[in-house]
Short mmCIF file of C-alpha atoms and ligand atoms in Angstrom, two decimals:
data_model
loop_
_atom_site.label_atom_id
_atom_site.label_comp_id
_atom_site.label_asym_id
_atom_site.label_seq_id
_atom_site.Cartn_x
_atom_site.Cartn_y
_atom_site.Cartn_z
CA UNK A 1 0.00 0.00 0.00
CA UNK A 2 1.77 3.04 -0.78
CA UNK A 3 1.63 5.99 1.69
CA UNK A 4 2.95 8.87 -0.17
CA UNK A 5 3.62 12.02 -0.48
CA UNK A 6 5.99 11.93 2.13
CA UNK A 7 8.44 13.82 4.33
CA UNK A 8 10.50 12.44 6.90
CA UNK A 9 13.21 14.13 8.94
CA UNK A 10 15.49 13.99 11.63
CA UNK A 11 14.47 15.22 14.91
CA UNK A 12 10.95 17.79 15.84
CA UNK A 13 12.03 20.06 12.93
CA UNK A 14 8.55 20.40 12.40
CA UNK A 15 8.65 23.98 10.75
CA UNK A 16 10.59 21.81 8.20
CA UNK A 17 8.84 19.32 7.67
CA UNK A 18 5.31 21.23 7.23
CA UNK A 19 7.09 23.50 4.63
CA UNK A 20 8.30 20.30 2.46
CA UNK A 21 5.15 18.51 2.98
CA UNK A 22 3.54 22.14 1.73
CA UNK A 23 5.72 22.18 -1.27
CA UNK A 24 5.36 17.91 -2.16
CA UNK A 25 1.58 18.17 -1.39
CA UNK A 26 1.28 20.82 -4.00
CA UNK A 27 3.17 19.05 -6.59
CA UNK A 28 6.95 20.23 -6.12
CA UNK A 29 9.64 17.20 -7.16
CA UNK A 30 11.07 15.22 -4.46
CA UNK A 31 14.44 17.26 -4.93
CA UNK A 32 12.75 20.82 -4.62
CA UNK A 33 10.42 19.56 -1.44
CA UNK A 34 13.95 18.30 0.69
CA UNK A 35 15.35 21.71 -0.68
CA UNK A 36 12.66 23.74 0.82
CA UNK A 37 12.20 21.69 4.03
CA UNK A 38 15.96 21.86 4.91
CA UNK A 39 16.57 25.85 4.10
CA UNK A 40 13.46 26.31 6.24
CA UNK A 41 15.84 24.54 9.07
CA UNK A 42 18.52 27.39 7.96
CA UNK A 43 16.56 30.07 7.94
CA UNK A 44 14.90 29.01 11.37
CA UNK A 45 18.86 28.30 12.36
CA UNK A 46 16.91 24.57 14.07
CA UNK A 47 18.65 24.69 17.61
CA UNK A 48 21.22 26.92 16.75
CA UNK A 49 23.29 23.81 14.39
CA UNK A 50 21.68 24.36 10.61
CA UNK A 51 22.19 27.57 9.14
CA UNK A 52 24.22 30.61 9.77
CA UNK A 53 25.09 31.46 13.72
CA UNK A 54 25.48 27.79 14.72
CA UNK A 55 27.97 26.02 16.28
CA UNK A 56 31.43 27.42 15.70
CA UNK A 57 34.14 25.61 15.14
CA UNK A 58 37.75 26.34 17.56
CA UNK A 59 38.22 29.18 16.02
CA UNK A 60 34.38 30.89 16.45
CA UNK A 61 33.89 30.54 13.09
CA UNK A 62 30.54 28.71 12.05
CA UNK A 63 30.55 26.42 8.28
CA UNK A 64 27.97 24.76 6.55
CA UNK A 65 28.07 21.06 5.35
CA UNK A 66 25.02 20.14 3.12
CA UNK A 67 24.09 17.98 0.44
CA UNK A 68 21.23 17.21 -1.88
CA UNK A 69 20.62 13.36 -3.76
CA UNK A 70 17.79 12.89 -6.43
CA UNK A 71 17.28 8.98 -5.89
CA UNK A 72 15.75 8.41 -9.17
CA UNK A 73 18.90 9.94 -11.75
CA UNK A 74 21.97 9.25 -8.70
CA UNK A 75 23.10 12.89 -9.04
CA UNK A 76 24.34 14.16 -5.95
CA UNK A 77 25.52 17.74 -4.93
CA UNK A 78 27.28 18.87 -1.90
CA UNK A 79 29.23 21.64 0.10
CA UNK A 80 31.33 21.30 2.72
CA UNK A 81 32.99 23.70 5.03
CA UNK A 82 31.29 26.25 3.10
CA UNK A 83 32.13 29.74 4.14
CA UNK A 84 30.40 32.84 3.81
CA UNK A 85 27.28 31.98 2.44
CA UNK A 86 24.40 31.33 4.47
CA UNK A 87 22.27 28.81 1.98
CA UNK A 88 23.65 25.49 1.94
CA UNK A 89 21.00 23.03 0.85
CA UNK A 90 20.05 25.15 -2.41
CA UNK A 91 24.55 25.92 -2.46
CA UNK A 92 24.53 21.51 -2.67
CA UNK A 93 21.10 22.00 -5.67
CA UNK A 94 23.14 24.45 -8.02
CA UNK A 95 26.34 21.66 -7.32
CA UNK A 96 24.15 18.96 -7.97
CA UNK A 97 22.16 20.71 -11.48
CA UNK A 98 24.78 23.24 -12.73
CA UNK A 99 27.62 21.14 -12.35
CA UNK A 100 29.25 17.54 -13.36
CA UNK A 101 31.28 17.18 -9.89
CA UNK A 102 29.90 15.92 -6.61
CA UNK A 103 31.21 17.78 -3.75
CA UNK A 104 32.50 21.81 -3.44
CA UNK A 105 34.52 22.55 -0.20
CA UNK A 106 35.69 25.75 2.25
CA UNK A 107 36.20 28.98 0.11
CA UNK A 108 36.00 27.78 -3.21
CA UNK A 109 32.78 26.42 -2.68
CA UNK A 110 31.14 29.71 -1.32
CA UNK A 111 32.49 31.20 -4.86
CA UNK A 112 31.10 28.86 -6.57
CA UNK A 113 27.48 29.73 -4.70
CA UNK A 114 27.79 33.87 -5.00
CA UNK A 115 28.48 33.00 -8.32
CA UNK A 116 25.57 31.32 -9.44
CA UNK A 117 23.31 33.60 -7.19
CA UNK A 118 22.93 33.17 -4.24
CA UNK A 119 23.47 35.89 -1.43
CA UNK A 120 26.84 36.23 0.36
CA UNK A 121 29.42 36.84 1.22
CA UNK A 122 27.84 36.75 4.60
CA UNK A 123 29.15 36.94 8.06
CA UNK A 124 28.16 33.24 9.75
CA UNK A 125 28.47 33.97 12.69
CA UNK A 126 25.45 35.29 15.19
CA UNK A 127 25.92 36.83 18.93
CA UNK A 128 25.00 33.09 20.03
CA UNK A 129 27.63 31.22 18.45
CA UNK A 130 30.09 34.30 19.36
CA UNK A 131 29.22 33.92 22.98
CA UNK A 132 29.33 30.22 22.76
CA UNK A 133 32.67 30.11 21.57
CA UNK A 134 33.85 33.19 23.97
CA UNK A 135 32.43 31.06 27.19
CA UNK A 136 34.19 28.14 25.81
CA UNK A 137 37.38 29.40 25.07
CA UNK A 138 37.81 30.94 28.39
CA UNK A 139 36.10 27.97 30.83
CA UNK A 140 38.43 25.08 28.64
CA UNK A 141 41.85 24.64 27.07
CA UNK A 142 40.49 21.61 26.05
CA UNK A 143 42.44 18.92 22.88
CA UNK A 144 38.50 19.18 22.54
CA UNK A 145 38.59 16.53 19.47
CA UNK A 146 41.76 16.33 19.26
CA UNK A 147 44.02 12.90 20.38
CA UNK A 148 47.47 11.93 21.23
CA UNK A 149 48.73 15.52 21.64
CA UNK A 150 49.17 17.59 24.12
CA UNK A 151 48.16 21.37 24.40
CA UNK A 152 51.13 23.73 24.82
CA UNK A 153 51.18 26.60 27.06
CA UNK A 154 48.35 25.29 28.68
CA UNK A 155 46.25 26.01 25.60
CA UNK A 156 47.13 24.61 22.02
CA UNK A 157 49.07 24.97 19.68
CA UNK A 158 48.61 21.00 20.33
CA UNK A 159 51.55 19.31 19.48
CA UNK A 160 51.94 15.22 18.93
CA UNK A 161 52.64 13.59 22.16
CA UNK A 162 55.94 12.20 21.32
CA UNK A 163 57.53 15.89 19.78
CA UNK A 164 56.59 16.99 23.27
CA UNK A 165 59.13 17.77 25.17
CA UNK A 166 57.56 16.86 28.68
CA UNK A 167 60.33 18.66 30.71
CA UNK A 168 59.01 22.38 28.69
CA UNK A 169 58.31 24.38 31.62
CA UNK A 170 55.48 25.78 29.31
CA UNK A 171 53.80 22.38 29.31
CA UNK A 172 52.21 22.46 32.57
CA UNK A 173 49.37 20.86 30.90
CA UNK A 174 49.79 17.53 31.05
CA UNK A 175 47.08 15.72 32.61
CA UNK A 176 46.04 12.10 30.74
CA UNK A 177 42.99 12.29 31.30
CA UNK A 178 42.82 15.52 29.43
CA UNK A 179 44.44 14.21 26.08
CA UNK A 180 41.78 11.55 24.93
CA UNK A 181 39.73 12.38 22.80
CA UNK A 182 36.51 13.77 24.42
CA UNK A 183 34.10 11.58 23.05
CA UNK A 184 30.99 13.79 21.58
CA UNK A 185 32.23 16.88 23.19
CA UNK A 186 30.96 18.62 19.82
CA UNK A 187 27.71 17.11 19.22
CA UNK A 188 24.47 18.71 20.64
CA UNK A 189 21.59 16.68 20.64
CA UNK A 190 19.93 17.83 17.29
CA UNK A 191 22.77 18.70 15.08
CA UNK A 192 21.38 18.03 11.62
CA UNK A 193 17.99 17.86 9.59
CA UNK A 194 18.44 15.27 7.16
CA UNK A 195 15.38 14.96 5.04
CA UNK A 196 13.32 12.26 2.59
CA UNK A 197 10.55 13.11 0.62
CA UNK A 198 9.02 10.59 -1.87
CA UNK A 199 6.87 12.81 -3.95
CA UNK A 200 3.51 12.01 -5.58
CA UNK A 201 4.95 10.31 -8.50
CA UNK A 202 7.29 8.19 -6.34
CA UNK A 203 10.64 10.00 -6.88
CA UNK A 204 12.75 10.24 -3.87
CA UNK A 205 15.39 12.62 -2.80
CA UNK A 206 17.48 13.24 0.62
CA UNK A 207 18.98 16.09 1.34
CA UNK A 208 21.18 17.12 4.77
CA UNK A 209 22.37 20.75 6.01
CA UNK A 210 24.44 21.41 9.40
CA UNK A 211 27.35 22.76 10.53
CA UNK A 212 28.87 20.36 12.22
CA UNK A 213 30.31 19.29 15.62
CA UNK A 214 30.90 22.24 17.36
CA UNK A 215 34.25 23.45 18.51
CA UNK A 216 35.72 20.78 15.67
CA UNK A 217 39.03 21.28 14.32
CA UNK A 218 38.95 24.12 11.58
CA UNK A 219 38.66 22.19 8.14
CA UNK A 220 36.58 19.50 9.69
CA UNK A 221 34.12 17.70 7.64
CA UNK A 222 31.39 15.75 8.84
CA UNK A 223 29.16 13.19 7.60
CA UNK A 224 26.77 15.68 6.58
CA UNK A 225 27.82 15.96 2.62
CA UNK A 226 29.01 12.54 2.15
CA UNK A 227 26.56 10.53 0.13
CA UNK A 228 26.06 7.63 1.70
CA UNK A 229 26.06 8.66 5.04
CA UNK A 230 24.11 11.19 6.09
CA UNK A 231 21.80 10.58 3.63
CA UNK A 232 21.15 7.92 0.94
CA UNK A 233 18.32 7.19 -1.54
CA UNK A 234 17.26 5.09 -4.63
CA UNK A 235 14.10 5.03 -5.77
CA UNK A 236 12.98 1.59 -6.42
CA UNK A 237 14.43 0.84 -3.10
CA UNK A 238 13.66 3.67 -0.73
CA UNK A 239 15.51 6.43 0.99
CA UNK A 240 17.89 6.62 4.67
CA UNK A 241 18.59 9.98 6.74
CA UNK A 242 21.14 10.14 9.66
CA UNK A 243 22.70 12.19 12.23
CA UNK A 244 25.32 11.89 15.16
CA UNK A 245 28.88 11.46 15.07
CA UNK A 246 30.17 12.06 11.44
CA UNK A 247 33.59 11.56 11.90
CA UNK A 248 32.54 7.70 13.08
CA UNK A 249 29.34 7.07 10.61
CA UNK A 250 31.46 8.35 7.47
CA UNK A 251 33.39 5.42 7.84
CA UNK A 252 30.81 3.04 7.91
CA UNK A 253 28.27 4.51 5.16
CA UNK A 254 25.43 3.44 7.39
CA UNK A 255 22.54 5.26 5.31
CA UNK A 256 23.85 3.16 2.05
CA UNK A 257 23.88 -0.01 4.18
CA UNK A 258 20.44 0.80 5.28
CA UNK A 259 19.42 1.08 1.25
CA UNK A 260 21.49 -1.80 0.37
CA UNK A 261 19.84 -3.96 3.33
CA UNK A 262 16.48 -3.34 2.27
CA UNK A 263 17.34 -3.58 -1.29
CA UNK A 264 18.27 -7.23 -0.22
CA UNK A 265 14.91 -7.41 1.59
CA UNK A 266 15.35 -6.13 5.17
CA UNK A 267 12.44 -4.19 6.32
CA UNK A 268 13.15 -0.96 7.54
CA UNK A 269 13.20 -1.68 10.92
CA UNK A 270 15.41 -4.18 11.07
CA UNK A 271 18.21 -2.27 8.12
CA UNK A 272 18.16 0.65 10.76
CA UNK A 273 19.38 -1.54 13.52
CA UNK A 274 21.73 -3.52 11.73
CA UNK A 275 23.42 -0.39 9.83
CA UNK A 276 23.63 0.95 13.74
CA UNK A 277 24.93 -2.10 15.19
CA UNK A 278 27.81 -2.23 12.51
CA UNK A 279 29.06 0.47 14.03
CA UNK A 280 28.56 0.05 17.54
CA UNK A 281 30.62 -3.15 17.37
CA UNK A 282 33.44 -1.20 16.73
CA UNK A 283 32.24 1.94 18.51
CA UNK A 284 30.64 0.84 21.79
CA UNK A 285 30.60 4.56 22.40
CA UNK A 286 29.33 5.26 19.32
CA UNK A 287 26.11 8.49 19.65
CA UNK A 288 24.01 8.45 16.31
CA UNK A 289 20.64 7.49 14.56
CA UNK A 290 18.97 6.99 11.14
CA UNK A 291 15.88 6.49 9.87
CA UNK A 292 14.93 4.50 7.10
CA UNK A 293 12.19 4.27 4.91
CA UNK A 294 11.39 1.88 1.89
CA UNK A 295 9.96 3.27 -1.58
CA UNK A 296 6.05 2.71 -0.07
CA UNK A 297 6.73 4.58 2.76
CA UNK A 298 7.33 2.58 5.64
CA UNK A 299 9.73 3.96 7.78
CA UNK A 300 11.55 3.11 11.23
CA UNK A 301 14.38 4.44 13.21
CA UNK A 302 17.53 3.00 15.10
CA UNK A 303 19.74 4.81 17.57
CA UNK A 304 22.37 4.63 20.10
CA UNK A 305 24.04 6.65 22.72
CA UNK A 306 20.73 8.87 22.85
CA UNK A 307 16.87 8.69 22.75
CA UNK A 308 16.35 9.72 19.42
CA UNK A 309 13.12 11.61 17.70
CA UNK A 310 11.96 11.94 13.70
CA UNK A 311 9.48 13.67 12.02
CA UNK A 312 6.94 12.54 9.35
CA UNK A 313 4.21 13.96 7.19
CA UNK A 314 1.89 11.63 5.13
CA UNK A 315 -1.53 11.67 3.59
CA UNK A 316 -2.91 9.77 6.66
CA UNK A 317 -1.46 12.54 8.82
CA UNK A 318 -3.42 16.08 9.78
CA UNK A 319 -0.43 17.49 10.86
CA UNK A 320 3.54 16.40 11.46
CA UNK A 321 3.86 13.48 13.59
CA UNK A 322 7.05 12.79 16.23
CA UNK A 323 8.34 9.16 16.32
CA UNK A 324 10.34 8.39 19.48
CA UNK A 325 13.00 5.50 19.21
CA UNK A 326 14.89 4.35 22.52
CA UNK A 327 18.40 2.97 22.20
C1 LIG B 1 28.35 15.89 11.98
N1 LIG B 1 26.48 14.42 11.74
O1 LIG B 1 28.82 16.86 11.41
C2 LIG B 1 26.86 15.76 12.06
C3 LIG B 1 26.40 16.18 13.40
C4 LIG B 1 25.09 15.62 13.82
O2 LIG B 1 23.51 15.29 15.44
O3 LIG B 1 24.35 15.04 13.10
N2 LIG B 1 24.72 15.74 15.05
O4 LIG B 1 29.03 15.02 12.52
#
């Protein structure tokens, strides 16, 4: 039976989800309903993480990873640590229509955006993310997500353990417990809308937009425009969003697994739970979720680390509905 139109999202983003569901309902393609759902997310700035004025990175300054997947022709178009330029989503829809590459990163990529249209360059950053990264900065010195070095001067530059000369007077900073890596130190609990719509006709698209873990590394990239990851979709199979910790899921692909599992006949239930405990074997620690849904529009989450919550819209609906799934 199918059950679409159809939006599903990451987390309450409800403002999101209404405004694709507006745009599917009323005919839009799968692409341009994910397009319009997710810049609603950036121009609401969802919990201070999509859009300009979210979480800065260790240097204050806030980036935008986004990308956009049409599941029926495989094109894919993504930014990442995009500067300057508030609009990611529809940044990742010019890569994706007016272009034959894939992915657009830092600078270049912002160019690339201005170019074709869209607003900037624009100043990111908003007194919130200032002030976040001003009380930071001054309550923590800390390697934050950084591992096997130690800060010097009490405060980076962080060097590799081994260069370190521990007898430095300036190195009073040398505390193990302080040089793991701080596992999720970045990641707020609703970091990134990833969104599937399967539009009247059946098409389905994904599309993600965040700015990543906060206080990351400058030059960090997240799972957010890999393909694959935080989002996968083929039409005559169905369509997977995710969110948590990139620099883990990216190396595990878990929204392509989730595909490829129900591709191979998995439900979506149980291709959420096995793309999740993939990783988890490796990552006991691991914080994430994804939602899957197949090309009727069943759908079904899997998390771990955190309760997590997604959003749908469907014809049986009134309004946007909020799935809970427990780890
Ligand atoms: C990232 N996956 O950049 C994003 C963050 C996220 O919920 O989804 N947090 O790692």
């Amino acid at each position: 039976l199918k059950q679409y139109p159809l939006v599903v999202s990451t987390w309450p983003f409800i403002e999101a989800v209404r405004a694709a569901w507006r745009a599917v309902d009323a005919g839009s393609s799968a692409v341009d309903s994910v397009v319009e759902g997710c810049s609603t997310c950036e121009e609401l700035r969802c919990d201070g993480t999509v859009g300009p004025g979210g979480s800065p990175d260790e240097n204050g300054e806030t980036t935008i990873d986004a990308l956009v997947m049409d599941g029926v022709t495989m094109e894919v178009g993504a930014v990442a640590a995009m500067r300057y330029v508030k609009d990611g989503i529809k940044a990742a829809r010019l890569v994706m229509q007016h272009t034959e590459h894939t992915l657009l990163v830092g600078e270049k990529a912002s160019e690339f955006a201005i170019s074709m249209g869209l607003p900037g360059p624009t100043n990111l950053s908003s007194s919130e993310s200032i002030e976040k990264w001003t009380e930071w900065k001054k309550s923590s010195c800390q390697p934050n997500f950084r591992k096997n070095v130690l800060p010097v001067n009490n405060c980076g530059p962080y060097r590799p353990n081994n260069f370190l000369d521990l007898s430095d007077e300036t190195c009073s900073f040398i505390d193990q417990s302080q040089i793991a890596r701080l596992p999720h130190v970045g990641l707020h609990s609703h970091d990134t809308i990833s969104m599937a719509v399967i539009d009247r006709t059946g098409r389905i698209a994904v599309g993600t937009s965040t700015n990543g873990a906060t206080f990351k590394i400058p030059g960090r990239v997240g799972d957010g425009p890999i393909a694959g990851s935080s989002a996968y979709a083929i039409d005559e199979v169905g369509a997977c969003c995710a969110t948590g910790d990139g620099d883990i899921m990216m190396r595990f692909l878990p929204c392509y697994q989730v595909v490829e599992s129900m591709r191979l006949g998995m439900e979506p239930k149980h291709a959420a739970k096995d793309a999740i405990s993939r990783i988890t074997k490796k990552f006991p620690n691991f914080v994430g979720a994804v939602v899957a849904v197949n090309k009727t529009g069943e759908h079904a989450g899997a998390c771990h680390g955190w309760t997590f919550r997604y959003s749908v819209r469907s014809p049986a609906m009134k309004d946007v509905e909020v799935f809970t799934v427990l780890p």
